[in-house]
Short mmCIF file of C-alpha atoms in Angstrom, two decimals:
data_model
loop_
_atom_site.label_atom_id
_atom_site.label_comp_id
_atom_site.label_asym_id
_atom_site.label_seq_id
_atom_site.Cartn_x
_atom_site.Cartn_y
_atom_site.Cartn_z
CA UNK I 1 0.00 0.00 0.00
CA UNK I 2 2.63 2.48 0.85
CA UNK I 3 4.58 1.89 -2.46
CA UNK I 4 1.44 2.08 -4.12
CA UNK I 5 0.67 5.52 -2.51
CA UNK I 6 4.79 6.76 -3.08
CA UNK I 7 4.16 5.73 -7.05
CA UNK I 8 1.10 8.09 -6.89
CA UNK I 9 2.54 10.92 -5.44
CA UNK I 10 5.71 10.76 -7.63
CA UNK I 11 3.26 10.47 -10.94
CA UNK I 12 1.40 13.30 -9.82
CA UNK I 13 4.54 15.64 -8.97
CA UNK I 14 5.87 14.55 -12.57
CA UNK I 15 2.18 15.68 -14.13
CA UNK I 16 2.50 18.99 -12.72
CA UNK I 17 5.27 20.23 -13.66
CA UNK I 18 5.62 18.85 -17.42
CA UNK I 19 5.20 20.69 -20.10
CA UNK I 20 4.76 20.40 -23.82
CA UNK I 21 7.80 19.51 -26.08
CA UNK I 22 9.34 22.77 -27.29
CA UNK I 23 8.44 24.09 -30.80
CA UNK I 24 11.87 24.30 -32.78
CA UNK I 25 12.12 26.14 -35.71
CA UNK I 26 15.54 28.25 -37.08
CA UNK I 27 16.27 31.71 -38.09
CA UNK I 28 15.20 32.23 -41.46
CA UNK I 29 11.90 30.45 -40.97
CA UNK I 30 11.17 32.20 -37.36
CA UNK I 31 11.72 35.63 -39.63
CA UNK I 32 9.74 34.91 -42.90
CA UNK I 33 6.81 33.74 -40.35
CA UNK I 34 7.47 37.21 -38.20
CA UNK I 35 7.67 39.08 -41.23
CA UNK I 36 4.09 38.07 -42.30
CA UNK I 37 2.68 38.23 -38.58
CA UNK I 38 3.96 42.02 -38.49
CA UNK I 39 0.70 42.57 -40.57
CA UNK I 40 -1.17 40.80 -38.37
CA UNK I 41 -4.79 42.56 -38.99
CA UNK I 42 -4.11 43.91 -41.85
CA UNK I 43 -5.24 43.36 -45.66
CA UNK I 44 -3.88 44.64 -48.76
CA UNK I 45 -5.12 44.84 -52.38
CA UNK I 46 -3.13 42.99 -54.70
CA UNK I 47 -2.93 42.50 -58.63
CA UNK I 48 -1.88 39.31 -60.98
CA UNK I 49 1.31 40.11 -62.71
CA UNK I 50 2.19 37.32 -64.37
CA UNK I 51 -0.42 34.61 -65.50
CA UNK I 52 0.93 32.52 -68.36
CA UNK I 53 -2.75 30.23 -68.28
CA UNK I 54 -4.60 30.27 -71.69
CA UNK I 55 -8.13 31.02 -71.46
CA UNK I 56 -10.25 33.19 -69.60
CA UNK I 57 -8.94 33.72 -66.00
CA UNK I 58 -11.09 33.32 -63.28
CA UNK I 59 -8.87 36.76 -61.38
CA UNK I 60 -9.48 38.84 -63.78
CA UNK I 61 -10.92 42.13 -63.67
CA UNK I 62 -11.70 41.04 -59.79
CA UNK I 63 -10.58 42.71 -56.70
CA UNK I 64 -7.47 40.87 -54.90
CA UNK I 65 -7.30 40.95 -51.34
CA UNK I 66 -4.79 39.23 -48.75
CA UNK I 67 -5.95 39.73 -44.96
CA UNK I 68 -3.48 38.87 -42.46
CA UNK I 69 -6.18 37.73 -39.90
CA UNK I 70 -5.03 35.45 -37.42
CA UNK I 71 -1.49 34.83 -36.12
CA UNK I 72 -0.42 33.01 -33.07
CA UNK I 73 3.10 31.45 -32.71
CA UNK I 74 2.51 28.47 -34.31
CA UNK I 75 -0.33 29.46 -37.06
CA UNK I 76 -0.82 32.24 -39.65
CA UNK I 77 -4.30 32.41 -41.19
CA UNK I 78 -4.38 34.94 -44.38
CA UNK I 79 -7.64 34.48 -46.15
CA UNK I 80 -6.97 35.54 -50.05
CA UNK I 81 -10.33 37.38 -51.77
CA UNK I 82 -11.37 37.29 -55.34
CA UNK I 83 -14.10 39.73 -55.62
CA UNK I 84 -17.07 38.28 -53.62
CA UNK I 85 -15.34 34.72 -53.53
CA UNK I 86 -14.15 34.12 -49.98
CA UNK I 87 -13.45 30.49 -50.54
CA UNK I 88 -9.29 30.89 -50.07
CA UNK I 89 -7.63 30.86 -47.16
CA UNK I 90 -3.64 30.56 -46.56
CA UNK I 91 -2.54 28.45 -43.26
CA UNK I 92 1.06 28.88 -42.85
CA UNK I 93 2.17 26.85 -39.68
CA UNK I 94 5.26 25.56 -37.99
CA UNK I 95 5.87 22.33 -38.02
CA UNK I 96 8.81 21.78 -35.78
CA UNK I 97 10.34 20.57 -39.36
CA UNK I 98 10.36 23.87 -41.38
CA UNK I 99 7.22 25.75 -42.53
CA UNK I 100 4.02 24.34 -43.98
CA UNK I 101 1.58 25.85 -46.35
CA UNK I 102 -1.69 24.85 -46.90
CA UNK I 103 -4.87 25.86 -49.43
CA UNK I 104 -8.40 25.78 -46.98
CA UNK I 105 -10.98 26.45 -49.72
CA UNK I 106 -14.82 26.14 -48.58
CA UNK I 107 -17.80 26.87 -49.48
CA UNK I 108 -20.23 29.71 -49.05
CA UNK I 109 -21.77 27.56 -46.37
CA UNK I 110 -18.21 26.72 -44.68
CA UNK I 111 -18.07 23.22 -45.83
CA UNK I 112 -14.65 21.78 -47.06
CA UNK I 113 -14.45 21.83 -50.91
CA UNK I 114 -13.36 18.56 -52.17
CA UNK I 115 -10.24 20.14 -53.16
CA UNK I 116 -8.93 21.48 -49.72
CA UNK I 117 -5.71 21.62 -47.61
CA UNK I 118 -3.61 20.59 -50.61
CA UNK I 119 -0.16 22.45 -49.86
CA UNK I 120 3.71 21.93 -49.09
CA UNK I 121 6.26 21.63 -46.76
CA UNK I 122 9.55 23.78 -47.01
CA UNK I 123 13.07 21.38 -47.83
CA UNK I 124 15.32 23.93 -46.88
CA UNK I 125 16.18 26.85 -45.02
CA UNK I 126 15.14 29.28 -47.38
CA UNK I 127 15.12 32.66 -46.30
CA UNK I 128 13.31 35.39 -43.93
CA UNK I 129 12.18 37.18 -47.24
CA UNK I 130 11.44 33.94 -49.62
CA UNK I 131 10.42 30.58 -48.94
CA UNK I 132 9.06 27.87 -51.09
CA UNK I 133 6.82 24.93 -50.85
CA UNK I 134 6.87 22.10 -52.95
CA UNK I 135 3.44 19.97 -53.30
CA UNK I 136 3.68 17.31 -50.68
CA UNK I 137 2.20 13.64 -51.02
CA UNK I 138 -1.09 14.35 -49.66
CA UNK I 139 -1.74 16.72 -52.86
CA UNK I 140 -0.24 15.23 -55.17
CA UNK I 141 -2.51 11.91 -54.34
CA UNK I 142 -5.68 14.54 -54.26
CA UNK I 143 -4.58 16.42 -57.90
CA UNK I 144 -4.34 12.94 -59.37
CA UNK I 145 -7.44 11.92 -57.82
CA UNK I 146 -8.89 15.13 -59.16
CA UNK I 147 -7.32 14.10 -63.29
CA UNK I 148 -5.22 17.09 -62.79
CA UNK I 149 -1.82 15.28 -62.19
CA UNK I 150 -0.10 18.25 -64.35
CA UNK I 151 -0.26 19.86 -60.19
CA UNK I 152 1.89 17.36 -58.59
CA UNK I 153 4.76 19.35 -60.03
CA UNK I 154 3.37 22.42 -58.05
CA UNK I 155 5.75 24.57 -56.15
CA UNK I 156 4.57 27.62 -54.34
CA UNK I 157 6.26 30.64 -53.22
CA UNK I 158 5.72 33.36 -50.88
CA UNK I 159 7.91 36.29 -50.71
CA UNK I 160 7.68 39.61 -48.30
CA UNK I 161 9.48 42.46 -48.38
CA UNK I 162 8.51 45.95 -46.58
CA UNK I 163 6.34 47.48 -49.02
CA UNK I 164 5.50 43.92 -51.00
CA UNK I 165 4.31 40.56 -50.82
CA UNK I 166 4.21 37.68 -53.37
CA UNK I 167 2.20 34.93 -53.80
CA UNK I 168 3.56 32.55 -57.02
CA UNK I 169 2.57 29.41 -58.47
CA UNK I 170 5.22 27.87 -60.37
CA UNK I 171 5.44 23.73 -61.77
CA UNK I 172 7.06 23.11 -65.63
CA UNK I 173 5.13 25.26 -68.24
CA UNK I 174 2.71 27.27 -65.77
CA UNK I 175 3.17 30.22 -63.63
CA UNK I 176 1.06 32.25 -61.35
CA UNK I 177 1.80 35.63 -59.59
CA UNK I 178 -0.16 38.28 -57.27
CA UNK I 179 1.87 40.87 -56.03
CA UNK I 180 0.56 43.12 -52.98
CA UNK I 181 1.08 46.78 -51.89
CA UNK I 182 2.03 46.86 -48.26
CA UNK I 183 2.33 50.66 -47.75
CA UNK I 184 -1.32 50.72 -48.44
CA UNK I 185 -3.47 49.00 -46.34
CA UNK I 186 -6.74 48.68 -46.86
CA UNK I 187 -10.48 47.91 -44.15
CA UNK I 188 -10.23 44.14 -44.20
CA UNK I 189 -12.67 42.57 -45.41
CA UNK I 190 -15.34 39.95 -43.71
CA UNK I 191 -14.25 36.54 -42.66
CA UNK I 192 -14.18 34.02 -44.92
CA UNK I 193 -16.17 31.07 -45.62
CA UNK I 194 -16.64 29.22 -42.72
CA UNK I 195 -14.32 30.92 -40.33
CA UNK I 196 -17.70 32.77 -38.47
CA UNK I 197 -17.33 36.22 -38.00
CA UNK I 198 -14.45 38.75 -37.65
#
């Protein structure tokens, strides 16, 4: 009994005083996150500069909006507008292995679209104005799945400077840029889809 009640009280002076693992991260990916969570709040109208897509694009002649919403130490949330369509938002999080981006689109109701949370994981260090995310597995299965495997070759970058940020698509034979003013910020707009109000 009294090495049952010893174990007790050392398991219940070990719960109290652990804590959670420590997030590790390194320079240049603790200063491209702090760089975008300086704006934390903030949105900024944006235009498409490069756009080498045939067709019609869905962007143009729409209003571009980034909105730095939500940051914590872990998390950045930047919902991206076209026009009225508040279906985009941008999760950038650390992982404890680099930095992860990820594509939440919903619906006007705020249910997942089928093609949601499709992203990449950094490989390197990058840098604290530039980093880059390839596609990892779990969107390359979903653009397959999709009959758009042309997207597993999908790399995106993001890059901020003080008075601009980038947002490119690149993968062999396609490329996709919006470039945003940040010495002009704008009223930020509603909450997206699905993320209730502001």
């Amino acid at each position: 009994m009294k090495l049952l009640t010893a174990a007790a009280l050392m398991l219940a002076s070990t719960a109290a005083i652990a804590r959670p693992a420590p997030l590790v991260s390194i320079p240049s990916h603790d200063g491209f996150f702090d760089n975008i969570a300086a704006h934390c709040g903030k949105a900024f109208e944006g235009k498409v500069t490069v756009d080498n897509a045939t067709g019609p694009s869905s962007f143009a002649d729409k209003k571009l909006v980034m909105h730095v919403r939500k940051c914590n130490e872990r998390e950045l949330q930047v919902p991206f507008h076209v026009g009225d369509d508040a279906s985009r938002t941008w999760i950038i999080t650390k992982t404890g292995s680099g930095l992860s981006l990820k594509h939440d689109h919903r619906h006007k109701d705020g249910t997942d679209d089928v093609s949601t949370m499709y992203g990449g994981h950094t490989l390197d260090a990058g840098f604290a104005n530039m980093q880059s995310f390839p596609a990892d597995q779990y969107s390359k299965e979903l653009f397959v799945s999709q009959g758009i495997p042309q997207s597993v070759g999908n790399t995106w970058q993001m890059y901020i400077y003080p008075e601009k940020f980038t947002y490119r698509l690149i993968r062999q034979g396609r490329e996709f840029r919006v470039d945003f003013d940040l010495t002009k910020p704008i009223t930020p707009p509603a909450a997206p889809w699905g993320y209730g109000v502001n």
